[in-house]
Amino acid sequence: TRVNNPNTEILEDKAACWDGAEESALFGSGMGAVSSTCLSFLRPGDTLVFGDPVYGGTEFFFRHMLPMFGIKTKHFPAGATKAEMEALVKDDPTVKVIYLESPANPTIMISDIGAARELADQFSTPDRKILVMVDNTFMGPIFSNPLHLGADLVIYSATKFFGGHSDLVAGFAMGSKALIAQVKVFRTILGSI
Ligand SMILES: *Cc1c(COP(=O)(O)O)cnc(C)c1O
């Protein structure tokens, strides 16, 4: 069903083990995971800061769709230093999400997830907690666990190396029980399961 089914739940539980996540949410595609997860936490007036480049679909969503809903985006070059990232985050009380693809598609640049965590903690306020989201599609859960490096949420296109056999289209979001519960409300209503 659109809410859940046993097969979905078994796969979510198994996939969460790879990443050491409390909980995961399975999606019908990587873009379903990217868009639904972002929309779960961003509101009009918020800003998403991302490491450039990101996957083309994600880029289109950030540059052309989020602004339609009053959500701004700005970016630093993937692989930027902490100081370069900080310049976009400090003095901007609208920053809500720091979004990294590491390695980035297609340049395979590596971004400093730990530095993004430190900036998120430093510039969060009691009523605006900055979230670190990492698309780990290109490294996969065997070789990198962004949650252990400080990410709040890790996103996958399972269509690619996660699935590994060119025989499926799917996506995941993984994180704490509380964050994934919020993501699953959006998944249910947007229908991106
Ligand atoms: C392909 C890709 C996506 C989108 O995944 P789909 O399953 O094709 O929707 C998202 N992020 C990255 C890094 C990708 O390479």
CSV table of C-alpha atoms and ligand atoms in Angstrom, one decimal:
chain,number,residue,atom,x,y,z
A,1,THR,CA,0.0,0.0,0.0
A,2,ARG,CA,1.0,3.6,-0.2
A,3,VAL,CA,1.5,3.7,3.6
A,4,ASN,CA,3.5,0.6,4.1
A,5,ASN,CA,3.6,-3.2,3.5
A,6,PRO,CA,5.6,-6.0,5.0
A,7,ASN,CA,8.1,-6.3,2.0
A,8,THR,CA,8.8,-2.6,2.2
A,9,GLU,CA,9.4,-2.7,5.9
A,10,ILE,CA,11.7,-5.7,5.7
A,11,LEU,CA,13.8,-4.0,3.1
A,12,GLU,CA,13.8,-0.7,5.2
A,13,ASP,CA,15.0,-2.6,8.3
A,14,LYS,CA,17.8,-4.4,6.4
A,15,ALA,CA,19.0,-1.3,4.6
A,16,ALA,CA,19.0,0.7,7.9
A,17,CYS,CA,21.5,-1.9,9.3
A,18,TRP,CA,24.1,-1.0,6.6
A,19,ASP,CA,24.1,2.6,7.6
A,20,GLY,CA,23.6,2.1,11.3
A,21,ALA,CA,20.4,4.2,11.1
A,22,GLU,CA,17.6,4.0,13.6
A,23,GLU,CA,15.1,4.0,10.8
A,24,SER,CA,14.9,4.2,7.0
A,25,ALA,CA,12.2,5.1,4.5
A,26,LEU,CA,12.0,3.4,1.1
A,27,PHE,CA,11.0,5.4,-2.0
A,28,GLY,CA,10.0,4.6,-5.5
A,29,SER,CA,13.1,6.4,-6.9
A,30,GLY,CA,16.1,8.4,-5.7
A,31,MET,CA,14.4,11.6,-6.8
A,32,GLY,CA,11.4,10.5,-4.7
A,33,ALA,CA,13.7,10.3,-1.7
A,34,VAL,CA,15.5,13.6,-2.5
A,35,SER,CA,12.4,15.7,-3.1
A,36,SER,CA,10.2,14.2,-0.4
A,37,THR,CA,12.9,14.5,2.3
A,38,CYS,CA,13.7,18.1,1.4
A,39,LEU,CA,10.1,19.1,1.4
A,40,SER,CA,9.6,17.4,4.8
A,41,PHE,CA,11.9,20.0,6.4
A,42,LEU,CA,12.0,23.1,4.2
A,43,ARG,CA,9.4,25.9,4.5
A,44,PRO,CA,8.9,29.2,2.6
A,45,GLY,CA,11.7,31.6,3.6
A,46,ASP,CA,14.2,28.8,4.4
A,47,THR,CA,17.5,28.4,2.6
A,48,LEU,CA,19.2,25.2,1.5
A,49,VAL,CA,23.0,25.4,1.1
A,50,PHE,CA,24.5,22.7,-1.1
A,51,GLY,CA,27.8,21.5,-2.4
A,52,ASP,CA,28.0,22.0,-6.2
A,53,PRO,CA,27.6,19.9,-8.4
A,54,VAL,CA,24.8,17.6,-7.4
A,55,TYR,CA,23.0,15.0,-9.6
A,56,GLY,CA,21.1,16.7,-12.5
A,57,GLY,CA,17.6,15.9,-11.2
A,58,THR,CA,18.5,17.2,-7.7
A,59,GLU,CA,20.1,20.3,-9.3
A,60,PHE,CA,16.8,21.0,-11.3
A,61,PHE,CA,14.8,20.5,-8.1
A,62,PHE,CA,17.1,22.9,-6.1
A,63,ARG,CA,17.4,25.6,-8.8
A,64,HIS,CA,14.0,25.6,-10.4
A,65,MET,CA,11.5,23.9,-8.2
A,66,LEU,CA,12.3,24.9,-4.6
A,67,PRO,CA,12.2,28.6,-5.5
A,68,MET,CA,8.6,28.2,-6.7
A,69,PHE,CA,7.8,27.4,-3.1
A,70,GLY,CA,9.7,30.4,-1.7
A,71,ILE,CA,12.7,28.2,-0.7
A,72,LYS,CA,16.1,29.7,-1.6
A,73,THR,CA,19.2,27.8,-2.5
A,74,LYS,CA,22.9,28.8,-2.6
A,75,HIS,CA,26.0,26.7,-3.1
A,76,PHE,CA,29.7,26.3,-2.5
A,77,PRO,CA,32.0,24.2,-4.6
A,78,ALA,CA,32.0,20.5,-3.6
A,79,GLY,CA,35.2,19.9,-1.6
A,80,ALA,CA,35.1,23.4,-0.2
A,81,THR,CA,37.0,24.2,3.0
A,82,LYS,CA,35.1,24.6,6.2
A,83,ALA,CA,35.7,28.4,6.0
A,84,GLU,CA,34.2,28.5,2.5
A,85,MET,CA,31.2,26.6,3.7
A,86,GLU,CA,30.9,28.8,6.8
A,87,ALA,CA,30.8,32.0,4.7
A,88,LEU,CA,27.4,30.8,3.3
A,89,VAL,CA,26.0,29.6,6.6
A,90,LYS,CA,27.0,32.4,9.1
A,91,ASP,CA,25.0,35.6,9.2
A,92,ASP,CA,22.1,33.9,7.4
A,93,PRO,CA,19.4,33.0,9.9
A,94,THR,CA,17.3,31.4,7.1
A,95,VAL,CA,19.7,28.4,6.5
A,96,LYS,CA,17.8,25.2,7.4
A,97,VAL,CA,19.6,22.5,5.4
A,98,ILE,CA,23.3,21.9,4.4
A,99,TYR,CA,23.1,19.3,1.6
A,100,LEU,CA,26.1,17.4,0.4
A,101,GLU,CA,26.7,14.8,-2.2
A,102,SER,CA,29.9,13.0,-1.3
A,103,PRO,CA,31.3,11.8,-3.7
A,104,ALA,CA,29.4,14.2,-6.0
A,105,ASN,CA,27.8,13.2,-9.2
A,106,PRO,CA,29.5,13.5,-11.7
A,107,THR,CA,32.8,15.0,-10.4
A,108,ILE,CA,33.3,12.6,-7.5
A,109,MET,CA,34.5,15.5,-5.3
A,110,ILE,CA,34.5,14.6,-1.6
A,111,SER,CA,33.0,17.0,0.9
A,112,ASP,CA,33.7,17.4,4.6
A,113,ILE,CA,30.7,16.0,6.3
A,114,GLY,CA,32.2,16.5,9.8
A,115,ALA,CA,32.8,20.2,9.0
A,116,ALA,CA,29.1,20.5,7.9
A,117,ARG,CA,28.1,19.0,11.2
A,118,GLU,CA,30.2,21.4,13.2
A,119,LEU,CA,28.7,24.4,11.2
A,120,ALA,CA,25.2,23.1,11.7
A,121,ASP,CA,25.7,22.8,15.5
A,122,GLN,CA,27.4,26.2,15.6
A,123,PHE,CA,24.8,28.1,13.7
A,124,SER,CA,21.6,26.3,14.8
A,125,THR,CA,19.3,28.2,17.2
A,126,PRO,CA,16.7,26.7,19.6
A,127,ASP,CA,13.9,27.3,17.2
A,128,ARG,CA,15.8,26.5,14.0
A,129,LYS,CA,17.9,23.4,14.0
A,130,ILE,CA,20.1,23.2,10.8
A,131,LEU,CA,20.0,19.7,9.3
A,132,VAL,CA,22.9,18.0,7.4
A,133,MET,CA,21.7,15.8,4.5
A,134,VAL,CA,24.1,13.7,2.6
A,135,ASP,CA,23.3,11.9,-0.7
A,136,ASN,CA,25.6,8.8,-0.4
A,137,THR,CA,24.5,7.2,-3.7
A,138,PHE,CA,28.0,7.2,-5.3
A,139,MET,CA,29.9,5.7,-2.3
A,140,GLY,CA,27.2,3.4,-1.0
A,141,PRO,CA,26.7,2.1,2.6
A,142,ILE,CA,29.5,-0.4,2.5
A,143,PHE,CA,32.2,2.2,2.1
A,144,SER,CA,30.8,5.2,3.8
A,145,ASN,CA,28.3,5.8,6.6
A,146,PRO,CA,27.5,9.6,6.6
A,147,LEU,CA,25.4,9.2,9.8
A,148,HIS,CA,28.5,8.2,11.7
A,149,LEU,CA,30.3,11.2,10.2
A,150,GLY,CA,27.7,13.6,11.5
A,151,ALA,CA,24.9,13.7,9.0
A,152,ASP,CA,21.3,13.9,10.2
A,153,LEU,CA,19.9,12.2,7.1
A,154,VAL,CA,21.4,10.1,4.4
A,155,ILE,CA,19.7,9.7,1.0
A,156,TYR,CA,20.2,7.1,-1.7
A,157,SER,CA,19.3,6.5,-5.2
A,158,ALA,CA,19.1,2.7,-4.8
A,159,THR,CA,18.7,2.6,-8.6
A,160,LYS,CA,22.5,2.8,-8.9
A,161,PHE,CA,25.2,1.0,-6.9
A,162,PHE,CA,23.0,0.2,-3.9
A,163,GLY,CA,20.8,-2.0,-6.1
A,164,GLY,CA,23.8,-2.9,-8.2
A,165,HIS,CA,22.2,-4.9,-11.0
A,166,SER,CA,20.5,-2.3,-13.2
A,167,ASP,CA,17.1,-4.0,-12.5
A,168,LEU,CA,15.3,-1.6,-10.2
A,169,VAL,CA,14.4,2.0,-9.5
A,170,ALA,CA,14.3,2.9,-5.8
A,171,GLY,CA,15.5,5.3,-3.2
A,172,PHE,CA,16.0,5.6,0.6
A,173,ALA,CA,16.2,8.2,3.3
A,174,MET,CA,17.7,7.1,6.6
A,175,GLY,CA,18.2,8.7,10.0
A,176,SER,CA,16.7,9.0,13.5
A,177,LYS,CA,13.2,7.6,14.3
A,178,ALA,CA,11.9,11.2,14.8
A,179,LEU,CA,13.2,12.6,11.5
A,180,ILE,CA,12.2,9.5,9.4
A,181,ALA,CA,8.7,9.6,11.0
A,182,GLN,CA,8.3,13.2,9.6
A,183,VAL,CA,9.6,12.0,6.2
A,184,LYS,CA,7.1,9.1,6.1
A,185,VAL,CA,4.2,11.5,6.5
A,186,PHE,CA,5.3,13.4,3.4
A,187,ARG,CA,6.0,10.1,1.5
A,188,THR,CA,2.5,8.9,2.3
A,189,ILE,CA,0.8,12.1,1.1
A,190,LEU,CA,3.1,12.8,-1.8
A,191,GLY,CA,2.8,9.2,-2.9
A,192,SER,CA,6.5,8.7,-3.5
A,193,ILE,CA,6.7,5.3,-1.9
B,1,LIG,C1,20.7,9.0,-10.0
B,1,LIG,C2,20.9,9.8,-8.8
B,1,LIG,C3,19.7,10.2,-8.1
B,1,LIG,C4,18.3,10.0,-8.6
B,1,LIG,O1,18.0,8.7,-8.5
B,1,LIG,P1,16.8,8.0,-9.3
B,1,LIG,O2,16.7,6.7,-8.6
B,1,LIG,O3,17.2,7.9,-10.8
B,1,LIG,O4,15.6,8.8,-9.1
B,1,LIG,C5,20.0,11.0,-6.9
B,1,LIG,N1,21.2,11.2,-6.4
B,1,LIG,C6,22.3,10.8,-7.1
B,1,LIG,C7,23.6,11.1,-6.6
B,1,LIG,C8,22.2,10.1,-8.3
B,1,LIG,O5,23.3,9.6,-8.9
